[in-house]
C-alpha positions as a printed NumPy array, in Angstrom:
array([[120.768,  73.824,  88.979],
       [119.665,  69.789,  89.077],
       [118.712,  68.995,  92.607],
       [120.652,  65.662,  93.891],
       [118.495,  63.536,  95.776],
       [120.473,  62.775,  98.202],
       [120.44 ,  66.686,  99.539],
       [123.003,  68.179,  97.276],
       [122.974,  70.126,  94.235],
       [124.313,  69.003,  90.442],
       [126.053,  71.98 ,  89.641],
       [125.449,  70.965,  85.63 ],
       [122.719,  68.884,  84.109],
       [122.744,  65.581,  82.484],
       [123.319,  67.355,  78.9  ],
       [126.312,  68.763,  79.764],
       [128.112,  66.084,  81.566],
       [127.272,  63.664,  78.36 ],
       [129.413,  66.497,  76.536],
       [131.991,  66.084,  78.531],
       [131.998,  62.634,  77.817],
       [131.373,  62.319,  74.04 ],
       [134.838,  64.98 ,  74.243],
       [136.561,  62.062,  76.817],
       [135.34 ,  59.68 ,  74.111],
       [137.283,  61.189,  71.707],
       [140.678,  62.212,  72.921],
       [140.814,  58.719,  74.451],
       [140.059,  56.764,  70.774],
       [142.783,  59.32 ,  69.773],
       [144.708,  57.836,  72.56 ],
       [143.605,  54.374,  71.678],
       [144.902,  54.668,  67.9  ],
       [148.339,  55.987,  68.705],
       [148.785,  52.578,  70.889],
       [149.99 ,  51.402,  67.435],
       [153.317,  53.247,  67.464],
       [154.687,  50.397,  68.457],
       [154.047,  48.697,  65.404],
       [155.41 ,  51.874,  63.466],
       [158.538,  51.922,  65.64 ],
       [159.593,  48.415,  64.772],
       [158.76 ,  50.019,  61.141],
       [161.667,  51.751,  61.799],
       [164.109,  49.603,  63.37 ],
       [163.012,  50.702,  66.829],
       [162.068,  47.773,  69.871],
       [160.625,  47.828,  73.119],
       [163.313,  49.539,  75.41 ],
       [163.384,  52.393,  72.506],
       [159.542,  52.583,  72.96 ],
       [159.915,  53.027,  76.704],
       [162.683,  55.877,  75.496],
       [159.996,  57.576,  74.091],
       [157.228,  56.762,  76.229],
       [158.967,  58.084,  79.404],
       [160.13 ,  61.07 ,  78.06 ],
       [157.102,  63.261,  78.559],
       [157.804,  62.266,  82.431],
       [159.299,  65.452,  83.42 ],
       [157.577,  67.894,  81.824],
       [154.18 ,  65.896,  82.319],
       [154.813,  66.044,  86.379],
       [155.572,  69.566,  85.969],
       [152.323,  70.497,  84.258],
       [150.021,  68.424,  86.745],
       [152.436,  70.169,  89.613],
       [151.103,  73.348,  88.847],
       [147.323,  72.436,  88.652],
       [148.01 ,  71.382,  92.11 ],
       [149.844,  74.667,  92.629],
       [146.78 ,  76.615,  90.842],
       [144.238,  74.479,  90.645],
       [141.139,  77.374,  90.179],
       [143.877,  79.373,  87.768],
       [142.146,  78.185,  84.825],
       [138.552,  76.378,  84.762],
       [139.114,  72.716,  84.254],
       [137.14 ,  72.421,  80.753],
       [139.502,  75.123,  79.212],
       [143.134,  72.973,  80.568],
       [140.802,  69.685,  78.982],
       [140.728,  71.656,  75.848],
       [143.874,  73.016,  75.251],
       [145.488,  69.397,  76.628],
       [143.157,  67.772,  74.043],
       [144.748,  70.242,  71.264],
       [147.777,  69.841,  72.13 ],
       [147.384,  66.178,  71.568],
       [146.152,  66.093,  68.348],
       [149.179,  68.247,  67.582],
       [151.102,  65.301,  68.591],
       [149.258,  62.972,  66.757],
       [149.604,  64.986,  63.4  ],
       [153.43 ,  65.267,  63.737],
       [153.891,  61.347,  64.593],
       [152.524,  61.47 ,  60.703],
       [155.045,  63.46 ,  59.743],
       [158.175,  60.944,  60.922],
       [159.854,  59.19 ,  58.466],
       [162.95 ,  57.378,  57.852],
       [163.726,  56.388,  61.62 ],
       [162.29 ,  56.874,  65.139],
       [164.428,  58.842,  66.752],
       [162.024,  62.08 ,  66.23 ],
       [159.341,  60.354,  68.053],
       [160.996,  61.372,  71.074],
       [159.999,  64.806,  71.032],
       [156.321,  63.909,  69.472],
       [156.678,  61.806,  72.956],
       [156.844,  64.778,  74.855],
       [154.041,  66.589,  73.681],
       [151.466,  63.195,  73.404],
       [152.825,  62.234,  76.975],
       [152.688,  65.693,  78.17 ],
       [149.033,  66.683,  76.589],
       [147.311,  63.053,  77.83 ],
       [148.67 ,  63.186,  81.565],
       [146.738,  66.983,  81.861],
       [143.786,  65.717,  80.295],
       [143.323,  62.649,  82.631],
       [143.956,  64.715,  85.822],
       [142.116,  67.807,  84.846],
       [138.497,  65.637,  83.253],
       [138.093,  64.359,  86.61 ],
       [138.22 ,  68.072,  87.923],
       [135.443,  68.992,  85.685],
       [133.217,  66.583,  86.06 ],
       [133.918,  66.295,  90.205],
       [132.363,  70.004,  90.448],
       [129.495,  68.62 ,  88.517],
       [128.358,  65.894,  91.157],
       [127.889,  65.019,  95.264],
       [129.598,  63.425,  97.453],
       [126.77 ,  60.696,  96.749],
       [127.439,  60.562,  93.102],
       [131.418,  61.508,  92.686],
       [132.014,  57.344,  92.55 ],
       [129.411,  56.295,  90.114],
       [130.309,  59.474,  88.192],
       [133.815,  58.498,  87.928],
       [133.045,  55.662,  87.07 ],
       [130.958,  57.1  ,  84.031],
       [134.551,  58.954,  83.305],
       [136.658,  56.239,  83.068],
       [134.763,  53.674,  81.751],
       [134.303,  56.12 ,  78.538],
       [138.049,  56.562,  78.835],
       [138.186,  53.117,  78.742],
       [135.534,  52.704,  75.776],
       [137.909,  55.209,  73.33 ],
       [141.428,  53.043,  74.537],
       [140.011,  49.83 ,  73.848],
       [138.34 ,  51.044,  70.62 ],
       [141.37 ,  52.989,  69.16 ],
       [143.562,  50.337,  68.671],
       [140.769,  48.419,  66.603],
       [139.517,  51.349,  64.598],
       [143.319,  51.996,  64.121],
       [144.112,  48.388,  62.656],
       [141.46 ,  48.547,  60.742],
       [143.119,  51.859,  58.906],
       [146.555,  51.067,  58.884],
       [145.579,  48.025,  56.16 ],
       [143.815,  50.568,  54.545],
       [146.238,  53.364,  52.025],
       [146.508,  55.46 ,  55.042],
       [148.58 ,  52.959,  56.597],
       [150.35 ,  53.949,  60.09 ],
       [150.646,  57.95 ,  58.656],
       [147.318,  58.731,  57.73 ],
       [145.741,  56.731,  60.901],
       [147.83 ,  59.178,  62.898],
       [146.7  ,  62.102,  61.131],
       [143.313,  60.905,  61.814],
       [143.702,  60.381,  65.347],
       [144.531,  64.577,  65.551],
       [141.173,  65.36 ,  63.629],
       [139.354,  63.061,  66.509],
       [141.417,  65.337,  68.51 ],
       [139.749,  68.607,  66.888],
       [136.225,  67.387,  67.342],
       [136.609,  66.396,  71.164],
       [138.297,  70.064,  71.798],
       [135.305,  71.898,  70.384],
       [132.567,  69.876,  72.536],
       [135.241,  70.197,  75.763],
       [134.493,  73.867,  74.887],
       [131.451,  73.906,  74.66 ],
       [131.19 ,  72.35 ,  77.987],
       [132.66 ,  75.248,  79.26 ],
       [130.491,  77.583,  77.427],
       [127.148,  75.913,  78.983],
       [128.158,  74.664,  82.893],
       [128.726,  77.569,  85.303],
       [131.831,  78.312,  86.645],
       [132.297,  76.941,  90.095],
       [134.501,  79.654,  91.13 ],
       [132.248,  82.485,  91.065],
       [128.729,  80.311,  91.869],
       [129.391,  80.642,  95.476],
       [129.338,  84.547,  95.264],
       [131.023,  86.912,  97.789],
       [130.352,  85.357, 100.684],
       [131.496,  82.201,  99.804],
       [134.357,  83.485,  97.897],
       [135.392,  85.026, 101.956],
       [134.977,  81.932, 103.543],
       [137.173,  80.195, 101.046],
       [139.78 ,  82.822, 101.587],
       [139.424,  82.658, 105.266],
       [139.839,  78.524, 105.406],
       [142.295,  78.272, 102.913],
       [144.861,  75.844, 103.003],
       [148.807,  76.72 , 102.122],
       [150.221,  74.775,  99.486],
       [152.823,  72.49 , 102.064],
       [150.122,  72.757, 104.432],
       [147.508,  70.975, 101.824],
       [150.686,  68.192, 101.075],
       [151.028,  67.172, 104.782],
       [147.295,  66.739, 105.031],
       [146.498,  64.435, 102.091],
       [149.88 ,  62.171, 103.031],
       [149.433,  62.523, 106.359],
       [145.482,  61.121, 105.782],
       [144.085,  57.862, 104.624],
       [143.851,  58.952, 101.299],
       [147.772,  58.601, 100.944],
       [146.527,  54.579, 100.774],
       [144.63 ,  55.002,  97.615],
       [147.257,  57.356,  96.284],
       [149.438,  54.249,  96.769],
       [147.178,  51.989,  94.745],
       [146.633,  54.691,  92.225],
       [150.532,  54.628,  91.456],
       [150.876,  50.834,  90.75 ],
       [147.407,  50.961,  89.074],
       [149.167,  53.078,  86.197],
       [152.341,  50.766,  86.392],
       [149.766,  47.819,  85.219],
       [147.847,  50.31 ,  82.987],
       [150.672,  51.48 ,  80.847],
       [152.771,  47.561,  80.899],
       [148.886,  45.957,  79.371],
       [148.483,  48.839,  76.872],
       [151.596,  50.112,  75.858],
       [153.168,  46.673,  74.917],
       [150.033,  44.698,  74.695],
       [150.243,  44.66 ,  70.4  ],
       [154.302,  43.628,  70.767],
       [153.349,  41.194,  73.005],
       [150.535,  39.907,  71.228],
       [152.942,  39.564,  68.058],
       [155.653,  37.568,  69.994],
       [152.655,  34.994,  70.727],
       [151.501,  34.782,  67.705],
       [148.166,  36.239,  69.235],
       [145.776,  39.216,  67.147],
       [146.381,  42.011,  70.131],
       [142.707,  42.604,  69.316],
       [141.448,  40.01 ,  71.782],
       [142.838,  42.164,  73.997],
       [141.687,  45.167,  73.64 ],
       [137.92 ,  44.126,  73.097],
       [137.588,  41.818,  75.599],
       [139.21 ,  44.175,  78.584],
       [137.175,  47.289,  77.225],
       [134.016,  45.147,  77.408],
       [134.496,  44.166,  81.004],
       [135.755,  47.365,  81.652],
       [132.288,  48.879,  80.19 ],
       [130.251,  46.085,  81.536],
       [131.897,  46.876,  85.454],
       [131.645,  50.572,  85.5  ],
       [128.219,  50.944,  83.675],
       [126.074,  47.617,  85.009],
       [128.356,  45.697,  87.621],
       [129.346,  49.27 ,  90.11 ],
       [125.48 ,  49.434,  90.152],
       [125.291,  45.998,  91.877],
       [128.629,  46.972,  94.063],
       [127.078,  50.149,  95.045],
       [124.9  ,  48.195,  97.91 ],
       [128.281,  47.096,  99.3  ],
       [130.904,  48.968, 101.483],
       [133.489,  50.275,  98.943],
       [136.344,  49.415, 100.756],
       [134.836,  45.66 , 100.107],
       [134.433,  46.224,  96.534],
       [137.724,  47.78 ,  96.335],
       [139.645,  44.449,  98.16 ],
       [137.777,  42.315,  96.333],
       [138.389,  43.488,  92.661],
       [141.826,  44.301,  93.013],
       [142.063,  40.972,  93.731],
       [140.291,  39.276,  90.973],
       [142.787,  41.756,  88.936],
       [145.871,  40.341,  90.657],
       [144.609,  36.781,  89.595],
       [144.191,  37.75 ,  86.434],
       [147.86 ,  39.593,  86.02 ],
       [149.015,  35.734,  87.293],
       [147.083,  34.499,  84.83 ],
       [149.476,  36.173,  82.475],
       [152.451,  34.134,  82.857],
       [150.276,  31.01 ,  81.767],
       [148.735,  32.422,  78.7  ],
       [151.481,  31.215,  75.609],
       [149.514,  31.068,  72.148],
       [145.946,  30.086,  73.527],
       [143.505,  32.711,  72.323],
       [140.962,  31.735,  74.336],
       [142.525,  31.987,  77.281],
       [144.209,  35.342,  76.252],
       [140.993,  36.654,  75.971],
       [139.117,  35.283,  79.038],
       [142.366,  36.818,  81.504],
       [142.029,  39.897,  79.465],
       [138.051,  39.944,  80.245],
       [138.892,  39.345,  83.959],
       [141.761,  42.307,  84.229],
       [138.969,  44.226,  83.056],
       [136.768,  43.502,  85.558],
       [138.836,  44.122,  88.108],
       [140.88 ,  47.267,  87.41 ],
       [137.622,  48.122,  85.999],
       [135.918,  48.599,  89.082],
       [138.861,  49.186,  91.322],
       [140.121,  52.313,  90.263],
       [137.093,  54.891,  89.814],
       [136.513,  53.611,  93.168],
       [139.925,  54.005,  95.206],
       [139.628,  57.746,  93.147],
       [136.59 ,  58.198,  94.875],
       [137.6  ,  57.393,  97.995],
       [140.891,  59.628,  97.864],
       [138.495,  62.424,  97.353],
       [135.74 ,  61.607, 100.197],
       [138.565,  60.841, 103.066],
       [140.1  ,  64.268, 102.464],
       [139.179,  67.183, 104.637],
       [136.946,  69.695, 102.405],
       [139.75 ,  72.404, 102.106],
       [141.984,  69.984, 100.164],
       [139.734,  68.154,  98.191],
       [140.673,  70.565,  94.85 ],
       [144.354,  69.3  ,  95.406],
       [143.73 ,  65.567,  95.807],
       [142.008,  64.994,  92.639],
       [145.305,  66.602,  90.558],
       [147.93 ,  64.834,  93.124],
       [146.344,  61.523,  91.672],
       [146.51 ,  62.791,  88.145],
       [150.257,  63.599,  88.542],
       [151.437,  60.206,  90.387],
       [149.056,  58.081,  87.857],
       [150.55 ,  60.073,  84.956],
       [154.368,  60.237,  86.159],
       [153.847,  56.152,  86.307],
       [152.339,  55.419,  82.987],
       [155.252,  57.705,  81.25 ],
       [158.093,  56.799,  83.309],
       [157.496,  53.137,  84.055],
       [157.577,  51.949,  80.153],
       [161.171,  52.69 ,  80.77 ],
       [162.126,  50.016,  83.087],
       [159.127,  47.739,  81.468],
       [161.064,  48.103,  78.322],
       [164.196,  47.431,  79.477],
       [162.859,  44.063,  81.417],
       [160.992,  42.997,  78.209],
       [164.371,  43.544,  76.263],
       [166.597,  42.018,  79.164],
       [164.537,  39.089,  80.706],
       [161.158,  38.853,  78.295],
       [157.737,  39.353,  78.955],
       [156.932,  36.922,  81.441],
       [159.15 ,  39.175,  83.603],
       [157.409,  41.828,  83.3  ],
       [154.377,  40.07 ,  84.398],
       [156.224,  38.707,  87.473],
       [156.669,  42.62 ,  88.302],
       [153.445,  43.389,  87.745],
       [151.882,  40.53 ,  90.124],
       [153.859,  41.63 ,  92.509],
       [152.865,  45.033,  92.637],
       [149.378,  44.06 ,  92.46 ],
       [149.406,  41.62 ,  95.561],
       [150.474,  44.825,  97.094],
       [147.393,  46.257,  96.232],
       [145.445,  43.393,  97.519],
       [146.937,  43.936, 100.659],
       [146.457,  47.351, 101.303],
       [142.916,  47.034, 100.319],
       [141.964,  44.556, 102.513],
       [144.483,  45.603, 105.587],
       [141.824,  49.35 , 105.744],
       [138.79 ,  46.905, 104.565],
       [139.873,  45.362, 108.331],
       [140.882,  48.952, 109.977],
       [137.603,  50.653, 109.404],
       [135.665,  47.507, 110.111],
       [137.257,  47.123, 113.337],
       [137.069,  50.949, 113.742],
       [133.38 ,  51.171, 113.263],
       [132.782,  48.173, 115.635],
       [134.554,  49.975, 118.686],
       [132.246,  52.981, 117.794],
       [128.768,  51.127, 117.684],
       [130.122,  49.512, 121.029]])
């Protein structure tokens, strides 16, 4: 095992976590390139509230699936859920070649990309938490979901750049499934090399586990009766403005007369520039600072929305800032959820995330649909403002508590 410096132990070395991330690398670019079926839709006479039809309809069985990691979570090792998710995706993305002649059968390919990418975003961060400290879990995240972020800001462009080829919209689908392939052999092969967590603590441990175990309810009134039901909080509207940016980002783009590519590049390269250099820099500062402060430069950057019309300069400079700031808020308020919880509950908070971010992204398309169809876009932005000056204010309301808290202590 790699010794942590700061007193704990690495379960899995540096090889094997840059697996896991060349496989999140490549299930997200899939992800990435099938944020053009919104392009294919209006292909075939579909428009935004039928995209949020078929967007949201993975919402059920998506919850369901993420509800019984939280159930279960040691019932399967995380890298083997990653994998099959991954597969099940690419499955997806092969039959969204397959549609022809209208949209309606997207629906059920809906279910299964919905389904598959919700499992693999709450079960990664499984895997590569019993990799890593307490010390490392943020700046590890971090790591995570910037390379998510790398493969969905990529995707789209690798994906335009197909779709003008004589695979058009088909073939880049197909395509997307055979990413799909390669990132479920290396998720294996994570498995194959990092030990299992469950048996590393041996007997003994495997007693004291059994003896401080938590009960399911029991686990539930813990986490929402703890602080970490405040980052849960922010982790729910951080999907709402997740899947609203992405999902109708290249319809949005086209109403504007705008190349949705602007987009794309310049969020992912803030989003890569905060998680890999600027969380570095943030690292010397409380979190629940850097956490207040970011989500704020991302709330002035949603606002920054409504003013954007046709100018592709500015398109792309309030894309670069929303990078920046969800960029750096959310592997930290996942962090945090973790490191509040008491130790018996930890395994359940990371899932409980998964499942609320995941139920958002898939179910909120349908009422950002219907508010793009019914009142337009700038709407929708007036939404999403106002769910991230909520943020703001939670952030900086326990920024405040625990300052105030930790003054009555040193006093």
């Amino acid at each position: 095992m790699a010794q942590d410096e700061g007193g704990g132990e690495r379960r899995s070395g540096l090889p094997v976590v840059v697996l896991l991330l060349m496989g999140t690398l490549g299930i997200s670019t899939a992800f990435g390139m099938l944020l053009l079926l919104p392009l294919y839709m209006q292909e075939l006479g579909g428009d935004e509230a039928d995209l949020g039809v078929v967007l949201s309809a993975a919402a059920v069985p998506a919850v369901l699936c993420i509800g019984l990691l939280i159930r279960y979570p040691e019932a399967l090792r995380p890298h083997v859920v990653v994998a099959l998710a991954i597969a099940t995706y690419g499955l997806g993305a092969a039959g969204a070649s397959l549609v022809t002649g209208g949209w309606t059968p997207l629906v059920g390919i809906g279910v299964l990309l919905g389904t598959a990418w919700a499992v693999v975003y709450a079960a990664t961060p499984m895997a590569m938490s019993g990799m890593v400290t307490d010390e490392e879990r943020a700046a590890y995240f971090g790591y995570l979901t910037g390379t998510q972020q790398v493969g969905i800001g990529a995707g789209p462009v690798i994906a335009r750049f197909l779709v003008e080829t004589p695979l058009g919209f088909r073939g880049t689908f197909l395509a997307a499934g055979v990413v799909c392939l390669i990132a479920m052999v290396l998720t294996l092969v994570v498995g194959a090399l990092a030990p299992d967590a469950r048996t590393d603590a041996g007997k003994e441990g495997a007693e004291e586990n059994r003896s401080s175990a938590v009960s399911f309810g029991a686990a539930m009134r813990h986490i929402l009766g703890s602080e970490a039901a405040y980052s849960l909080a922010m982790i729910l509207l951080f999907a709402c403005l997740f899947t609203s940016m992405t999902s109708f980002q290249p319809t949005f783009a086209g109403a504007r007369g705008l190349d949705y590519s602007v987009f794309y590049v310049a969020y992912t390269v803030a989003v890569i520039f905060s998680r890999f250099v600027l969380a570095r820099v943030a690292a010397r500062f409380d979190s629940r600072l850097v956490i207040a402060a970011s989500v704020s430069v991302m709330a002035l950057a949603v606002a920054s929305f409504l003013a954007v019309g046709s100018n592709v300069f500015f398109y792309g400079i309030s894309s670069a800032f929303l990078g920046l700031g969800y960029g750096l808020a959310l592997p930290g308020v996942q962090a945090q959820a973790v490191n509040v919880s008491e130790e018996q509950v930890r395994q359940r908070v990371l899932p409980m995330a998964g499942m609320l971010f995941e139920g958002a992204i898939l179910g909120f398309p349908l009422v950002a649909g219907w508010v793009i169809t019914s009142f337009g876009y700038s709407a929708l932005f007036a939404v999403l403002l106002a769910f991230a000056l909520v943020q703001v204010t939670i952030a900086w309301w326990r920024f405040l508590v625990a300052g105030r808290s930790k003054g009555m202590q040193e006093v």
